[in-house]
């Protein structure tokens, strides 16, 4: 892997962590704050929470470590939070 690809992966992962933190902040505000009356999360706290949960959960590793699998994983770290955000938005419309 070239240095440019490594740097792009680092930037991609940082961006995905920030986006994931924002999604956690939105979901927390829609469901936890309104249901339990707790304080809202800042984006920094949500990023930390996301990293904490990510660290302690198991992630299956593909047996095929090809470039296509890497591209798929790089896209999924953006798509998964987006799907949760859309689903959460739809659910909160019924609250």
Short mmCIF file of N, CA and C in Angstrom, two decimals:
data_model
loop_
_atom_site.label_atom_id
_atom_site.label_comp_id
_atom_site.label_asym_id
_atom_site.label_seq_id
_atom_site.Cartn_x
_atom_site.Cartn_y
_atom_site.Cartn_z
N UNK A 1 0.85 -1.17 0.00
CA UNK A 1 0.00 0.00 0.00
C UNK A 1 0.89 1.23 0.00
N UNK A 2 0.60 2.15 -0.86
CA UNK A 2 1.43 3.34 -0.95
C UNK A 2 1.10 4.31 0.17
N UNK A 3 1.98 5.25 0.36
CA UNK A 3 1.81 6.26 1.42
C UNK A 3 0.54 7.08 1.19
N UNK A 4 0.24 7.40 -0.05
CA UNK A 4 -0.96 8.19 -0.34
C UNK A 4 -2.21 7.42 0.05
N UNK A 5 -2.25 6.12 -0.24
CA UNK A 5 -3.41 5.32 0.14
C UNK A 5 -3.56 5.23 1.66
N UNK A 6 -2.43 5.10 2.35
CA UNK A 6 -2.47 5.06 3.81
C UNK A 6 -3.02 6.37 4.36
N UNK A 7 -2.54 7.49 3.84
CA UNK A 7 -3.02 8.81 4.30
C UNK A 7 -4.50 9.00 3.97
N UNK A 8 -4.91 8.57 2.79
CA UNK A 8 -6.33 8.67 2.43
C UNK A 8 -7.20 7.80 3.34
N UNK A 9 -6.71 6.62 3.71
CA UNK A 9 -7.45 5.77 4.64
C UNK A 9 -7.58 6.44 6.00
N UNK A 10 -6.52 7.07 6.46
CA UNK A 10 -6.56 7.76 7.75
C UNK A 10 -7.58 8.91 7.70
N UNK A 11 -7.53 9.71 6.65
CA UNK A 11 -8.48 10.82 6.51
C UNK A 11 -9.91 10.28 6.40
N UNK A 12 -10.10 9.21 5.65
CA UNK A 12 -11.42 8.61 5.50
C UNK A 12 -11.95 8.11 6.85
N UNK A 13 -11.09 7.46 7.63
CA UNK A 13 -11.53 6.95 8.93
C UNK A 13 -11.83 8.07 9.91
N UNK A 14 -11.06 9.13 9.89
CA UNK A 14 -11.34 10.28 10.77
C UNK A 14 -12.66 10.93 10.37
N UNK A 15 -12.85 11.13 9.07
CA UNK A 15 -14.11 11.71 8.60
C UNK A 15 -15.30 10.84 8.96
N UNK A 16 -15.14 9.53 8.81
CA UNK A 16 -16.24 8.61 9.15
C UNK A 16 -16.52 8.62 10.64
N UNK A 17 -15.48 8.76 11.47
CA UNK A 17 -15.68 8.83 12.92
C UNK A 17 -16.44 10.09 13.30
N UNK A 18 -16.11 11.21 12.66
CA UNK A 18 -16.82 12.47 12.93
C UNK A 18 -18.27 12.36 12.46
N UNK A 19 -18.49 11.82 11.27
CA UNK A 19 -19.85 11.65 10.77
C UNK A 19 -20.64 10.70 11.67
N UNK A 20 -20.00 9.60 12.08
CA UNK A 20 -20.65 8.66 12.99
C UNK A 20 -20.99 9.32 14.33
N UNK A 21 -20.10 10.18 14.81
CA UNK A 21 -20.39 10.91 16.05
C UNK A 21 -21.57 11.84 15.90
N UNK A 22 -21.66 12.48 14.76
CA UNK A 22 -22.81 13.35 14.51
C UNK A 22 -24.11 12.55 14.45
N UNK A 23 -24.04 11.39 13.82
CA UNK A 23 -25.23 10.51 13.76
C UNK A 23 -25.62 10.06 15.17
N UNK A 24 -24.65 9.67 15.99
CA UNK A 24 -24.95 9.28 17.37
C UNK A 24 -25.58 10.44 18.13
N UNK A 25 -25.06 11.65 17.91
CA UNK A 25 -25.63 12.84 18.56
C UNK A 25 -27.09 13.04 18.17
N UNK A 26 -27.39 12.89 16.90
CA UNK A 26 -28.76 13.05 16.43
C UNK A 26 -29.67 11.97 17.01
N UNK A 27 -29.25 10.72 16.95
CA UNK A 27 -30.06 9.62 17.48
C UNK A 27 -30.25 9.77 18.98
N UNK A 28 -29.21 10.16 19.67
CA UNK A 28 -29.29 10.37 21.13
C UNK A 28 -30.31 11.47 21.44
N UNK A 29 -30.25 12.54 20.69
CA UNK A 29 -31.20 13.64 20.92
C UNK A 29 -32.63 13.25 20.60
N UNK A 30 -32.83 12.48 19.55
CA UNK A 30 -34.18 12.08 19.16
C UNK A 30 -34.80 11.09 20.13
N UNK A 31 -34.00 10.17 20.65
CA UNK A 31 -34.58 9.08 21.42
C UNK A 31 -34.24 9.09 22.90
N UNK A 32 -32.99 9.24 23.25
CA UNK A 32 -32.59 9.14 24.66
C UNK A 32 -32.96 10.40 25.43
N UNK A 33 -32.69 11.57 24.85
CA UNK A 33 -32.99 12.82 25.54
C UNK A 33 -34.49 12.98 25.74
N UNK A 34 -35.27 12.72 24.69
CA UNK A 34 -36.72 12.91 24.80
C UNK A 34 -37.38 11.84 25.66
N UNK A 35 -36.85 10.63 25.66
CA UNK A 35 -37.47 9.55 26.42
C UNK A 35 -37.09 9.58 27.89
N UNK A 36 -35.80 9.78 28.18
CA UNK A 36 -35.32 9.67 29.56
C UNK A 36 -34.97 11.02 30.18
N UNK A 37 -34.97 12.08 29.42
CA UNK A 37 -34.68 13.40 29.94
C UNK A 37 -33.23 13.61 30.36
N UNK A 38 -32.32 12.88 29.75
CA UNK A 38 -30.90 13.05 30.07
C UNK A 38 -30.32 14.18 29.21
N UNK A 39 -29.11 14.56 29.54
CA UNK A 39 -28.46 15.65 28.82
C UNK A 39 -28.09 15.22 27.40
N UNK A 40 -28.15 16.15 26.46
CA UNK A 40 -27.71 15.82 25.10
C UNK A 40 -26.20 15.56 25.06
N UNK A 41 -25.78 14.79 24.06
CA UNK A 41 -24.36 14.50 23.87
C UNK A 41 -23.73 15.54 22.94
N UNK A 42 -22.52 15.93 23.24
CA UNK A 42 -21.77 16.74 22.29
C UNK A 42 -21.22 15.81 21.21
N UNK A 43 -20.80 16.39 20.11
CA UNK A 43 -20.24 15.56 19.04
C UNK A 43 -18.96 14.88 19.50
N UNK A 44 -18.15 15.58 20.29
CA UNK A 44 -16.91 14.99 20.79
C UNK A 44 -17.20 13.78 21.68
N UNK A 45 -18.18 13.92 22.58
CA UNK A 45 -18.56 12.79 23.44
C UNK A 45 -19.13 11.64 22.60
N UNK A 46 -19.90 11.97 21.57
CA UNK A 46 -20.48 10.94 20.71
C UNK A 46 -19.40 10.22 19.91
N UNK A 47 -18.40 10.95 19.45
CA UNK A 47 -17.28 10.30 18.74
C UNK A 47 -16.58 9.34 19.69
N UNK A 48 -16.32 9.78 20.91
CA UNK A 48 -15.70 8.91 21.90
C UNK A 48 -16.54 7.70 22.22
N UNK A 49 -17.85 7.89 22.35
CA UNK A 49 -18.75 6.76 22.59
C UNK A 49 -18.73 5.78 21.43
N UNK A 50 -18.75 6.31 20.22
CA UNK A 50 -18.69 5.44 19.04
C UNK A 50 -17.40 4.66 18.97
N UNK A 51 -16.28 5.31 19.26
CA UNK A 51 -14.99 4.62 19.26
C UNK A 51 -14.93 3.57 20.36
N UNK A 52 -15.49 3.90 21.52
CA UNK A 52 -15.52 2.96 22.65
C UNK A 52 -16.31 1.70 22.29
N UNK A 53 -17.50 1.88 21.75
CA UNK A 53 -18.33 0.74 21.36
C UNK A 53 -17.65 -0.05 20.24
N UNK A 54 -17.08 0.65 19.29
CA UNK A 54 -16.41 -0.01 18.18
C UNK A 54 -15.23 -0.85 18.66
N UNK A 55 -14.52 -0.36 19.66
CA UNK A 55 -13.37 -1.07 20.19
C UNK A 55 -13.78 -2.39 20.85
N UNK A 56 -14.92 -2.39 21.53
CA UNK A 56 -15.33 -3.57 22.30
C UNK A 56 -16.29 -4.49 21.57
N UNK A 57 -16.58 -4.24 20.32
CA UNK A 57 -17.45 -5.13 19.56
C UNK A 57 -16.62 -5.89 18.53
N UNK A 58 -17.09 -7.08 18.23
CA UNK A 58 -16.36 -7.93 17.28
C UNK A 58 -16.77 -7.59 15.86
N UNK A 59 -15.79 -7.50 14.99
CA UNK A 59 -16.03 -7.21 13.59
C UNK A 59 -15.46 -8.36 12.77
N UNK A 60 -16.30 -9.02 12.00
CA UNK A 60 -15.78 -10.13 11.20
C UNK A 60 -14.80 -9.63 10.15
N UNK A 61 -13.75 -10.35 9.99
CA UNK A 61 -12.74 -10.02 8.99
C UNK A 61 -12.94 -10.92 7.77
N UNK A 62 -13.00 -10.34 6.61
CA UNK A 62 -13.16 -11.18 5.41
C UNK A 62 -11.92 -12.03 5.17
N UNK A 63 -12.14 -13.24 4.68
CA UNK A 63 -11.00 -14.10 4.38
C UNK A 63 -10.27 -13.63 3.13
N UNK A 64 -11.00 -12.91 2.28
CA UNK A 64 -10.40 -12.39 1.06
C UNK A 64 -10.01 -10.94 1.29
N UNK A 65 -8.73 -10.68 1.41
CA UNK A 65 -8.26 -9.32 1.69
C UNK A 65 -7.92 -8.59 0.39
N UNK A 66 -8.78 -8.71 -0.57
CA UNK A 66 -8.52 -8.09 -1.86
C UNK A 66 -8.82 -6.59 -1.81
N UNK A 67 -8.47 -5.91 -2.88
CA UNK A 67 -8.72 -4.47 -2.99
C UNK A 67 -10.21 -4.18 -3.00
N UNK A 68 -11.01 -5.08 -3.60
CA UNK A 68 -12.46 -4.87 -3.65
C UNK A 68 -13.06 -4.90 -2.26
N UNK A 69 -12.58 -5.79 -1.41
CA UNK A 69 -13.08 -5.86 -0.04
C UNK A 69 -12.73 -4.58 0.70
N UNK A 70 -11.52 -4.07 0.50
CA UNK A 70 -11.11 -2.82 1.13
C UNK A 70 -11.97 -1.65 0.67
N UNK A 71 -12.27 -1.59 -0.61
CA UNK A 71 -13.14 -0.52 -1.13
C UNK A 71 -14.53 -0.63 -0.52
N UNK A 72 -15.05 -1.85 -0.43
CA UNK A 72 -16.37 -2.06 0.15
C UNK A 72 -16.39 -1.60 1.61
N UNK A 73 -15.36 -1.94 2.38
CA UNK A 73 -15.31 -1.55 3.79
C UNK A 73 -15.19 -0.04 3.95
N UNK A 74 -14.42 0.61 3.06
CA UNK A 74 -14.29 2.07 3.12
C UNK A 74 -15.62 2.76 2.85
N UNK A 75 -16.43 2.17 1.99
CA UNK A 75 -17.75 2.75 1.70
C UNK A 75 -18.73 2.46 2.83
N UNK A 76 -18.65 1.27 3.41
CA UNK A 76 -19.61 0.88 4.44
C UNK A 76 -19.47 1.71 5.72
N UNK A 77 -18.27 2.21 6.03
CA UNK A 77 -18.16 3.01 7.24
C UNK A 77 -18.88 4.35 7.09
N UNK A 78 -19.27 4.71 5.88
CA UNK A 78 -20.10 5.90 5.64
C UNK A 78 -21.56 5.51 5.46
N UNK A 79 -21.82 4.39 4.82
CA UNK A 79 -23.20 4.00 4.49
C UNK A 79 -23.95 3.54 5.73
N UNK A 80 -23.31 2.76 6.59
CA UNK A 80 -23.99 2.23 7.78
C UNK A 80 -24.55 3.34 8.67
N UNK A 81 -23.76 4.37 9.05
CA UNK A 81 -24.35 5.44 9.87
C UNK A 81 -25.46 6.20 9.13
N UNK A 82 -25.31 6.35 7.81
CA UNK A 82 -26.33 7.03 7.03
C UNK A 82 -27.65 6.27 7.07
N UNK A 83 -27.59 4.95 6.96
CA UNK A 83 -28.80 4.12 7.03
C UNK A 83 -29.44 4.26 8.40
N UNK A 84 -28.63 4.22 9.47
CA UNK A 84 -29.17 4.38 10.82
C UNK A 84 -29.78 5.76 11.01
N UNK A 85 -29.16 6.79 10.45
CA UNK A 85 -29.70 8.15 10.54
C UNK A 85 -31.06 8.25 9.86
N UNK A 86 -31.17 7.71 8.66
CA UNK A 86 -32.44 7.74 7.93
C UNK A 86 -33.51 6.96 8.67
N UNK A 87 -33.16 5.76 9.14
CA UNK A 87 -34.13 4.95 9.89
C UNK A 87 -34.56 5.65 11.16
N UNK A 88 -33.58 6.24 11.89
CA UNK A 88 -33.92 6.98 13.11
C UNK A 88 -34.80 8.18 12.84
N UNK A 89 -34.54 8.89 11.75
CA UNK A 89 -35.37 10.02 11.39
C UNK A 89 -36.81 9.59 11.13
N UNK A 90 -36.98 8.50 10.42
CA UNK A 90 -38.33 8.01 10.13
C UNK A 90 -39.03 7.59 11.41
N UNK A 91 -38.33 6.89 12.29
CA UNK A 91 -38.94 6.45 13.54
C UNK A 91 -39.32 7.64 14.42
N UNK A 92 -38.45 8.64 14.50
CA UNK A 92 -38.74 9.79 15.38
C UNK A 92 -39.93 10.61 14.88
N UNK A 93 -40.28 10.47 13.61
CA UNK A 93 -41.47 11.16 13.10
C UNK A 93 -42.75 10.64 13.76
N UNK A 94 -42.71 9.41 14.27
CA UNK A 94 -43.88 8.80 14.89
C UNK A 94 -43.90 8.98 16.39
N UNK A 95 -42.93 9.68 16.96
CA UNK A 95 -42.89 9.88 18.42
C UNK A 95 -43.71 11.10 18.81
#
